[in-house]
CSV table of C-alpha atoms in Angstrom, one decimal:
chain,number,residue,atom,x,y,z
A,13,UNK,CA,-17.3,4.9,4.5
A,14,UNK,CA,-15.2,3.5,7.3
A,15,UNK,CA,-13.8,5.6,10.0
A,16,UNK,CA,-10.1,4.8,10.4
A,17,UNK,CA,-8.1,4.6,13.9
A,18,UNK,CA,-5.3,6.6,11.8
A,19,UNK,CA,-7.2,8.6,8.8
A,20,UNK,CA,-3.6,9.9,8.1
A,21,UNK,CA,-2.2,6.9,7.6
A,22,UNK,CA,-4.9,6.1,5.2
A,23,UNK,CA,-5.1,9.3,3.3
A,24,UNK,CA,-1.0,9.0,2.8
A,25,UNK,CA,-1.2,5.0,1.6
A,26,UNK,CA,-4.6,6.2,-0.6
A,27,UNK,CA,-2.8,9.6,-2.0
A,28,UNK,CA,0.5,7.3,-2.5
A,29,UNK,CA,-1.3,4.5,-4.2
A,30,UNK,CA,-3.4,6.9,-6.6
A,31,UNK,CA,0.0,8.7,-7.8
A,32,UNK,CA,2.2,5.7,-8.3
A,33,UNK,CA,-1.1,4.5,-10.7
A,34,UNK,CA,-1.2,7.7,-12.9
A,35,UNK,CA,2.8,7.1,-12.6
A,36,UNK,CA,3.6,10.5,-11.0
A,37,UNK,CA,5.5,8.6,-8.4
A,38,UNK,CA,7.8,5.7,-8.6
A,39,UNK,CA,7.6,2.2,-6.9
A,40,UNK,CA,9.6,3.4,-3.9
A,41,UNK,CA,7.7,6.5,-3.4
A,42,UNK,CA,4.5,4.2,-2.9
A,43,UNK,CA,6.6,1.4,-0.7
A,44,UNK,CA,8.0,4.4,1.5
A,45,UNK,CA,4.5,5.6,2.3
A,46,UNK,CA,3.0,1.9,2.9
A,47,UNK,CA,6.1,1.4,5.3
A,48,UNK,CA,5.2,4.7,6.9
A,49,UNK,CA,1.8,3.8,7.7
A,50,UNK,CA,2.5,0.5,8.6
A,51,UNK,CA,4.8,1.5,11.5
A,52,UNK,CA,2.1,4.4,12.9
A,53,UNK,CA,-1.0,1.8,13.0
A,54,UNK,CA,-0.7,0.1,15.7
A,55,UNK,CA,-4.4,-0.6,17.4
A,56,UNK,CA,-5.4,-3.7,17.5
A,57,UNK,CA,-8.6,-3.3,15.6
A,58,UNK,CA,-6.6,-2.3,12.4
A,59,UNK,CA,-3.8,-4.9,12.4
A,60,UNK,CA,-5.5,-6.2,9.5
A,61,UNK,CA,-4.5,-2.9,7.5
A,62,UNK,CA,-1.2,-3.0,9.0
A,63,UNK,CA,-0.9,-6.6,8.0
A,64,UNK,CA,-2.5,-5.8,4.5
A,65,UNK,CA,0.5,-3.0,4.1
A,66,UNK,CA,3.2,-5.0,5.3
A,67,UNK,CA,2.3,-7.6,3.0
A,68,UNK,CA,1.9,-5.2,0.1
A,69,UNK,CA,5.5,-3.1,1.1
A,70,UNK,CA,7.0,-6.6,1.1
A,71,UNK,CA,5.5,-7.9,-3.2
A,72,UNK,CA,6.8,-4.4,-4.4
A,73,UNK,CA,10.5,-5.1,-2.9
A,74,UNK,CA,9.9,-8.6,-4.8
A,75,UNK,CA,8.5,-7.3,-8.0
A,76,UNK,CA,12.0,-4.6,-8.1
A,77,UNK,CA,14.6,-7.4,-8.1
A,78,UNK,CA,12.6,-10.6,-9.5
A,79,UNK,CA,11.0,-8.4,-12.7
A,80,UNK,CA,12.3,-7.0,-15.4
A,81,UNK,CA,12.6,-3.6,-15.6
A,82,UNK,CA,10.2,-3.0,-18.4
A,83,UNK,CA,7.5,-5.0,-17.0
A,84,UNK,CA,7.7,-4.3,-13.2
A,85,UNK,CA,5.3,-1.1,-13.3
A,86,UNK,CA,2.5,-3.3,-14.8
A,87,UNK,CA,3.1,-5.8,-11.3
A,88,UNK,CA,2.8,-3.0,-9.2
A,89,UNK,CA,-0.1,-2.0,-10.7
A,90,UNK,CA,-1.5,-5.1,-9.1
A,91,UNK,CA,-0.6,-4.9,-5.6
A,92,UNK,CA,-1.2,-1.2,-5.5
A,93,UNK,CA,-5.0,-1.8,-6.7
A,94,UNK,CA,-5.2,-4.5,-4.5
A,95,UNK,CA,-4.1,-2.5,-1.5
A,96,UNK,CA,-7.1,0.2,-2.5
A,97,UNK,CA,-9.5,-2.1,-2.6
A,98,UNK,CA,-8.9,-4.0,0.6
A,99,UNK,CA,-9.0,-0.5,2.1
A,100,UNK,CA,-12.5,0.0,0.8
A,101,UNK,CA,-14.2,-3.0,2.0
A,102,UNK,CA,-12.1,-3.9,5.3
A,103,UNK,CA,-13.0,-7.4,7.2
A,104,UNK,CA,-15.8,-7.5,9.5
């Protein structure tokens, strides 16, 4: 288990990412908590996160106007599961 600069700011994009895959919350609800915790991590030894959110926030906005609406929870899906697991094994 790592120990996060900003456990918070985990727990929010963790909790966030979890709902949005049993589809109690919506692609925005998930985006809004990733930009959230982008913007409060801000040590240097956690850019990567920041960077890994950032990146994350910025393929859902793609995925709502480039896919159709019928497919675009299934590309979400993606990014938010990729988002969990870089949280669970973070760089070196």
């Amino acid at each position: 288990m790592n120990t996060w600069l900003y456990p918070e700011s985990v727990q929010r994009v963790e909790q966030a990412c979890h709902a949005f895959l049993s589809r109690q919350s919506s692609i925005e609800q998930v985006q809004a908590a990733l930009l959230q915790s982008e913007q409060e991590i801000v040590a240097l030894d956690e850019k990567w996160l920041r960077s890994a959110l950032f990146e994350a926030e910025n393929k859902l906005e793609e995925i709502k106007f480039t896919v159709s609406d019928d497919k675009q929870a299934e590309a979400a899906d993606e990014v938010v599961r990729h988002v969990l697991q870089t949280m669970k094994a973070p760089p070196a």
